[in-house]
Coordinates of C-alpha atoms in Angstrom, one line a residue:
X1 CA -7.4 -3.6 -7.9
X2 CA -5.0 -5.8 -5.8
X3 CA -3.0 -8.4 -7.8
X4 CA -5.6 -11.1 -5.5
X5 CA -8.9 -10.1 -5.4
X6 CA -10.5 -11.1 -2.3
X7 CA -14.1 -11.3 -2.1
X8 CA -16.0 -11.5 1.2
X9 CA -19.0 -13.8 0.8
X10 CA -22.2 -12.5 2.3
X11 CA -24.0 -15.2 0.3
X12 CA -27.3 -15.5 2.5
X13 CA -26.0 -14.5 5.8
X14 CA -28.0 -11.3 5.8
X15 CA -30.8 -13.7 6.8
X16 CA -33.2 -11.7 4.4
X17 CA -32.9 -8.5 5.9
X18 CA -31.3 -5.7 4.4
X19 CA -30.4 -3.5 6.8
X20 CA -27.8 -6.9 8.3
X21 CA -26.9 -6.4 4.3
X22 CA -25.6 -3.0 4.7
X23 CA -24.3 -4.1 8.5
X24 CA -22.3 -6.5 6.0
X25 CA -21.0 -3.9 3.5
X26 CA -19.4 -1.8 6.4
X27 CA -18.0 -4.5 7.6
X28 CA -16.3 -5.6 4.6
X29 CA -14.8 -2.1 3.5
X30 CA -13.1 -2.2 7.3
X31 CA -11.8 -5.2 6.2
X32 CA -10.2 -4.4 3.5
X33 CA -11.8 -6.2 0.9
X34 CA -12.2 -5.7 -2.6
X35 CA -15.8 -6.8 -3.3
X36 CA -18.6 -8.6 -1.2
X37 CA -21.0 -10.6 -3.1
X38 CA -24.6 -12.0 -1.9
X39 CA -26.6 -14.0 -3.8
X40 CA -29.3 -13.7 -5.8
X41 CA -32.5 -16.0 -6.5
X42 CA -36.0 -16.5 -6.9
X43 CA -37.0 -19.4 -4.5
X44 CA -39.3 -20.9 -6.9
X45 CA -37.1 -20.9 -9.9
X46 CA -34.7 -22.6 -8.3
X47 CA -35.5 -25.3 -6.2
X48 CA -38.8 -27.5 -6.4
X49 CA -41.3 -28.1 -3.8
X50 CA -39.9 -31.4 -2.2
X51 CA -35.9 -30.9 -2.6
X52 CA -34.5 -31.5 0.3
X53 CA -31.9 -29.7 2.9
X54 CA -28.3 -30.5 3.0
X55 CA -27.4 -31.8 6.3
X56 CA -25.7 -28.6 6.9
X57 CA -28.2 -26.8 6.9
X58 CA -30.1 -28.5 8.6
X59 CA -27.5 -28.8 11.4
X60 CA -27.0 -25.2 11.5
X61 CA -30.9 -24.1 11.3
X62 CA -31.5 -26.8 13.8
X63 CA -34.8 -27.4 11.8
X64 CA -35.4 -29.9 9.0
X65 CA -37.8 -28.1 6.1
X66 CA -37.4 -28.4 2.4
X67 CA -34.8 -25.9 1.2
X68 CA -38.0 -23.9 -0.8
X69 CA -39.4 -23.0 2.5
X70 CA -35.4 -22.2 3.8
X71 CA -34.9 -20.2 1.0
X72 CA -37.9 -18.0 0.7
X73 CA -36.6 -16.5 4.0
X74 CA -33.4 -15.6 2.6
X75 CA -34.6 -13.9 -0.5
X76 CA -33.9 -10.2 -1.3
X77 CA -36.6 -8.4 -4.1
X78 CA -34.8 -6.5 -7.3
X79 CA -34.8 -3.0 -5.6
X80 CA -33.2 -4.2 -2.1
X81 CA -30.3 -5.5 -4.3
X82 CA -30.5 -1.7 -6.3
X83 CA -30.1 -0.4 -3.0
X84 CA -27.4 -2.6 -2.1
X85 CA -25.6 -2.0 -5.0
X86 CA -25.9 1.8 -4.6
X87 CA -24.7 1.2 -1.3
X88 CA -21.9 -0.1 -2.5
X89 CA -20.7 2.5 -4.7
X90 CA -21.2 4.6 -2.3
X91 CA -18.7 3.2 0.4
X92 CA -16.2 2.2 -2.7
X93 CA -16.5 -1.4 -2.8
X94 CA -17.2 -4.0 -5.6
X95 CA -20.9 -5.5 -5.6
X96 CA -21.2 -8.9 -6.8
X97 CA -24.2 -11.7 -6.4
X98 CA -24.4 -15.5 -8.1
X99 CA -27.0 -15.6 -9.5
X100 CA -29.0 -18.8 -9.6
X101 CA -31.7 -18.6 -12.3
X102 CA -31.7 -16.8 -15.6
X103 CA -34.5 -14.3 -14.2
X104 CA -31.3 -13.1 -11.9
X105 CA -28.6 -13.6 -14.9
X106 CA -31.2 -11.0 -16.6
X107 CA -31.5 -8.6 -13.5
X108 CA -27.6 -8.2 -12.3
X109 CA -27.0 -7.3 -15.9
X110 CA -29.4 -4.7 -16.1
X111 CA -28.1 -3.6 -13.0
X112 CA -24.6 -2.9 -14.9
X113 CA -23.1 -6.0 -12.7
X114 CA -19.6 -6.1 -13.8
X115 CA -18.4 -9.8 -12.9
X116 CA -20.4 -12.6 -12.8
X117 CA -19.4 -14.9 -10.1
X118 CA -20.7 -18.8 -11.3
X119 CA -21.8 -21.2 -8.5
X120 CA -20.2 -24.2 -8.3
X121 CA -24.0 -25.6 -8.6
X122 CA -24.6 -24.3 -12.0
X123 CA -21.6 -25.5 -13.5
X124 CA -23.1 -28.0 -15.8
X125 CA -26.1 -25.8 -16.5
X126 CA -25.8 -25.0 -20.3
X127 CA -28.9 -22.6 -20.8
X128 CA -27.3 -20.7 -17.2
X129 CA -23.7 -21.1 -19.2
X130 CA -25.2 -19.9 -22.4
X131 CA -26.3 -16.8 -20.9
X132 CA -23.9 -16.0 -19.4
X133 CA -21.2 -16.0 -21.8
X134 CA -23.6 -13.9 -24.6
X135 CA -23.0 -11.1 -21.9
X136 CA -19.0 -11.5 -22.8
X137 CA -18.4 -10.2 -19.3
X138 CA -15.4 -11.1 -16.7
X139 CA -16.4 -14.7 -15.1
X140 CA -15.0 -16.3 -12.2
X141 CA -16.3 -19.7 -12.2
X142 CA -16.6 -21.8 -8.8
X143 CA -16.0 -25.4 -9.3
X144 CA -17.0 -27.4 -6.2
X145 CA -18.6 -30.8 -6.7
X146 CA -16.6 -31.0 -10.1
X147 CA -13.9 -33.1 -11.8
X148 CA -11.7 -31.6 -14.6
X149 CA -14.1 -33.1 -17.2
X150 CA -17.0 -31.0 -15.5
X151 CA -15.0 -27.8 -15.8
X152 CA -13.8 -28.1 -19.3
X153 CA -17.6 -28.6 -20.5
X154 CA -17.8 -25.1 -18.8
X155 CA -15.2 -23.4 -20.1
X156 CA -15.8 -25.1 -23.7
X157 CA -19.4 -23.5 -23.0
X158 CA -18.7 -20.1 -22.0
X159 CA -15.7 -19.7 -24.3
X160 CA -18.3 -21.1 -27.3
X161 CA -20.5 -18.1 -26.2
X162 CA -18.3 -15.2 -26.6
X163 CA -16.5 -15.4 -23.3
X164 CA -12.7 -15.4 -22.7
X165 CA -11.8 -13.6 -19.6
X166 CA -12.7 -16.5 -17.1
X167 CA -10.9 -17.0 -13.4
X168 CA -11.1 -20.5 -12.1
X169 CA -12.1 -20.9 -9.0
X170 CA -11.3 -24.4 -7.0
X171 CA -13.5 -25.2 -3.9
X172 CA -15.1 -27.6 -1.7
X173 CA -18.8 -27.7 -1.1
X174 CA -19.1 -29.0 2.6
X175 CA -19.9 -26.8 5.4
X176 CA -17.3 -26.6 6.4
X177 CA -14.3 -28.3 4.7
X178 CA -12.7 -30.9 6.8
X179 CA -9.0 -30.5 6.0
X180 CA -8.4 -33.5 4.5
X181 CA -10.8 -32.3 1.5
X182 CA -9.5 -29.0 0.4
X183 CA -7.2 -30.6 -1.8
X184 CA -5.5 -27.0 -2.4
X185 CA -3.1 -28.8 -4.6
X186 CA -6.0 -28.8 -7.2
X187 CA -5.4 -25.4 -7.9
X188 CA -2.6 -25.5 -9.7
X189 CA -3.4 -28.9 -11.9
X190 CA -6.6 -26.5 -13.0
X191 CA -4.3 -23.8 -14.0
X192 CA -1.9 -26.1 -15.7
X193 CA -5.1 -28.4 -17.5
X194 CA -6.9 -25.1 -18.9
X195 CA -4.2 -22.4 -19.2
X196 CA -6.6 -20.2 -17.2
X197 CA -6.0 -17.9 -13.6
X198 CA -6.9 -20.1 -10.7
X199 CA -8.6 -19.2 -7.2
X200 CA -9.6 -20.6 -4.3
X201 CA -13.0 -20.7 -2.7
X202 CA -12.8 -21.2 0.6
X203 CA -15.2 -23.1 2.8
X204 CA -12.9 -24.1 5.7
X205 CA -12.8 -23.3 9.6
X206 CA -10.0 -20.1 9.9
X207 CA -7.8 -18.2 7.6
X208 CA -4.8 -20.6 7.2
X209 CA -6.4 -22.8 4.0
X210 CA -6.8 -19.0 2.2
X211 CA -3.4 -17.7 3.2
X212 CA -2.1 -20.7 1.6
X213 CA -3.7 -20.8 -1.5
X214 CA -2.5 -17.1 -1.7
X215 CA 1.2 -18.4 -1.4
X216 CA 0.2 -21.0 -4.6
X217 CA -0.5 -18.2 -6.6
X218 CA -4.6 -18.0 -6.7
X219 CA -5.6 -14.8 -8.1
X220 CA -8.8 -14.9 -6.5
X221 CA -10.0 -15.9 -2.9
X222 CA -13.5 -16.0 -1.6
X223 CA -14.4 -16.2 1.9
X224 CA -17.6 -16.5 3.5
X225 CA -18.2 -14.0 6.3
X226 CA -21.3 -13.2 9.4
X227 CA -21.7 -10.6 11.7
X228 CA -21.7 -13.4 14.1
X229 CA -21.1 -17.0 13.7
X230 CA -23.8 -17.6 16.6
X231 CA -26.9 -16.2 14.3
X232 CA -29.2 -18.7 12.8
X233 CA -28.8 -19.0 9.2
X234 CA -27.6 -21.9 6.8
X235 CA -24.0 -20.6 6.2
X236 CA -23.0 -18.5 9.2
X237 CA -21.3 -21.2 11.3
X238 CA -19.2 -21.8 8.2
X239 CA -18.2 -18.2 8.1
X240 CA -15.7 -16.2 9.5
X241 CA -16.6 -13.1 11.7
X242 CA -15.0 -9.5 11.0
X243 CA -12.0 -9.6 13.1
X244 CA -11.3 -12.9 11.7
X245 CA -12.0 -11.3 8.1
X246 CA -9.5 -9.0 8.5
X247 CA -6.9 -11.1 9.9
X248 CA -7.0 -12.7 6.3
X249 CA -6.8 -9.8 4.6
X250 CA -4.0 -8.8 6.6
X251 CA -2.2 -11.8 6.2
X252 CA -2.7 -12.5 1.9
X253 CA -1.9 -8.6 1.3
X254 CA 1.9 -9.4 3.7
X255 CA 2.2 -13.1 1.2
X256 CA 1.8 -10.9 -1.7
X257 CA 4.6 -8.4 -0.7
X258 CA 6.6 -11.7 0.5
X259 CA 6.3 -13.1 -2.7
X260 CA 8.4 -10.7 -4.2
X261 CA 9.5 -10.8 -8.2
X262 CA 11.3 -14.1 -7.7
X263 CA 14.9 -13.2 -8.1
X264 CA 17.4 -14.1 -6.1
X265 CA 19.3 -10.9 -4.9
X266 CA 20.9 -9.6 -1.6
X267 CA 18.6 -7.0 0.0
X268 CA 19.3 -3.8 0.9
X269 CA 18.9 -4.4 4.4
X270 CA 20.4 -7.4 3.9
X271 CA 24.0 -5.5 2.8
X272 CA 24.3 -4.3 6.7
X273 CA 24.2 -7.6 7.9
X274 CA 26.8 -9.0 5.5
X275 CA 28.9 -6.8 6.7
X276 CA 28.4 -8.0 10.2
X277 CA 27.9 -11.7 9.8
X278 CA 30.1 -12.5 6.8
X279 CA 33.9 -13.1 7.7
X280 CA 36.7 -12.2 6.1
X281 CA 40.7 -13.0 5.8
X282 CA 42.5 -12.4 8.9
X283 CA 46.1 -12.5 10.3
X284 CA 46.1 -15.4 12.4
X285 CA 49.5 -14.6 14.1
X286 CA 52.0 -11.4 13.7
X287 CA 52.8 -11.6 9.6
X288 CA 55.9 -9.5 8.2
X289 CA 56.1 -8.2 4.7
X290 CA 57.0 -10.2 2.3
X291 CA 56.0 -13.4 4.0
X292 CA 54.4 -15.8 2.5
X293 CA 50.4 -16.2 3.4
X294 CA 49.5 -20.0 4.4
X295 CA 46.9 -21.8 5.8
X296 CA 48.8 -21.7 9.3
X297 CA 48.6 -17.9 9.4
X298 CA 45.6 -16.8 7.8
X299 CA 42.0 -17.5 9.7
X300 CA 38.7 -16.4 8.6
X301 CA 37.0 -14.0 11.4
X302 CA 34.2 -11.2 11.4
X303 CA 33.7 -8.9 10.3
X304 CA 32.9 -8.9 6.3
X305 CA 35.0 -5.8 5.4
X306 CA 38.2 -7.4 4.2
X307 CA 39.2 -10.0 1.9
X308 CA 36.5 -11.9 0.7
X309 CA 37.1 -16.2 2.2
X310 CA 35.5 -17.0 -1.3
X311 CA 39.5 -15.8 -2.8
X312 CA 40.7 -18.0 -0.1
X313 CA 42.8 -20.4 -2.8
X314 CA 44.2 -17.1 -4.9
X315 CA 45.4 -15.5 -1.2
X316 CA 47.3 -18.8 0.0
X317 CA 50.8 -18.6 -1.7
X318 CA 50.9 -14.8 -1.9
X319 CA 53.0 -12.1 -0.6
X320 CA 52.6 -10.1 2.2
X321 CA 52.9 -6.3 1.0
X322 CA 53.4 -5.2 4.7
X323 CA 52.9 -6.2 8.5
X324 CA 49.8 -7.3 9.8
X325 CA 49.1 -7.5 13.4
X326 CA 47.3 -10.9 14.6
X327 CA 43.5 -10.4 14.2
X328 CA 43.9 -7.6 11.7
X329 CA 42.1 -8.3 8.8
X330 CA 44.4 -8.3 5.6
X331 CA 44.5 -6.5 2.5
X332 CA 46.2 -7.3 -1.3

């Protein structure tokens, strides 16, 4: 596994059909990615009759019904997410899913689901919580909508339950995230607050909010993604098409290597170029042995293969042990 772990979102953007799924699943593996995740839910168990759209959604379905109705087109059945998962192993990438009831908490497991990716809607859901942990597998936890208090009653929660290995994930729930609400700084007062691995979920327009939170250190980043950002669905005009996924990819995998180990150290390709752009002592005029070096015949000239200028104040004062030309660089 890569030191981040990026996760292409497919959430609901399969638009309920299976075979866009697998379009999805191809698509991710060119990309580079190390899982894609969907979403899984029964309609009826999680949303009542009369709950309403969020005005995204309703935007980008360009119809106003409740979100049961919305829903109930996006649902998958328990052997289309078998296949999916098969799929999956088959083209060597991670399948993940949220899921949103404890029906689904119940199914992924029995599925042999190895993460559990947590919704930023279910984070104050104790018997969800509670169910989760008793499986005492890996968590990443989304934390959208939430303050601090919010996600230390979840942690407290899922830690009380038996689990430990839990990745943080901070986020923004608007479709998308205007840029004066990602608040990427976040991620690092929830990694300080909690002691925990931070990531970043993100719901913004481009690739430059998740290169970013790659360069402060998140561990995870999640990324919705469509087959086209022109389809009618909920989240696609939040997502980011293929090309676009892979750009990001490309660009967190290069901020990893740029990171580096953090010490400061002259490269090796950097020891050519000292050699060329560093200076060094040089005669500024004709100097005989046994003349005394001062600051009106020495200059400091390329290249860097002499006398150091950092001994400078040891050279001034000293002895000439032979002739130097002007412009040759001296010696000791």
């Amino acid at each position: 596994m890569n030191s981040i772990f990026i996760i292409a979102e497919a959430g609901v953007n399969h638009n309920g059909d299976i075979n866009i799924a697998k379009k999805m699943i191809d698509n991710a593996v060119l990309c580079g990615v190390d899982a894609i995740k969907f979403q899984t839910f029964n309609a009826n168990n999680l949303v009542t009759k009369d709950a309403k759209q969020a005005k995204y959604q309703i935007n980008n379905l360009k119809e106003e019904t409740s979100q049961l109705e919305m829903l109930k087109k996006l649902e998958l059945s328990h052997d289309q997410y078998k296949d999916l998962k098969k799929y999956c192993e088959e083209k060597n990438i991670i399948f993940l899913s949220s899921p949103f009831d404890l029906e689904s908490i119940e199914f992924l497991d029995s599925i042999e689901m190895k993460i559990f990716k947590i919704p930023s809607s279910e984070i104050d859901n104790v018997p969800y919580l509670r169910k989760i942990a008793m499986l005492k597998k890996k968590v990443i936890l989304s934390s959208g909508m939430s303050n601090l208090s919010d996600i230390e009653f979840a942690l407290d929660t899922l830690r009380t339950g038996g689990t430990e290995d839990i990745v943080v994930l901070h986020c923004n729930t608007d479709y998308p995230t205007k840029m004066e609400d990602v608040n990427l700084k976040a991620m690092e007062t929830i990694r300080k607050a909690f002691k925990t691995p931070v990531g970043y979920s993100d719901h913004t327009s481009g690739i430059e909010v998740a290169i970013a939170a790659a360069a402060l250190g998140a561990t995870v980043i999640e990324k919705h993604f469509t087959l086209d950002r022109n389809m009618i669905g909920p989240d696609h005009k939040a997502s980011l098409e293929p090309f676009e996924l892979r750009n990001m990819v490309i660009a967190i995998r290069n901020i990893e290597i740029a990171l580096g180990n953090g010490i400061k150290h002259q490269t090796l390709s950097e020891k050519v170029n000292s050699i060329v752009g560093r200076k060094s002592l040089v005669a500024k005029v004709h100097i005989k042995a046994n003349e005394v070096f001062t600051e009106k015949n020495l200059c400091i000239k390329r290249p860097g293969t002499g006398v150091s200028p950092k001994n400078w104040d040891y050279v001034i004062g000293k002895k000439a042990k032979r002739d130097f030309q002007k412009d040759e660089l001296i010696d000791l």
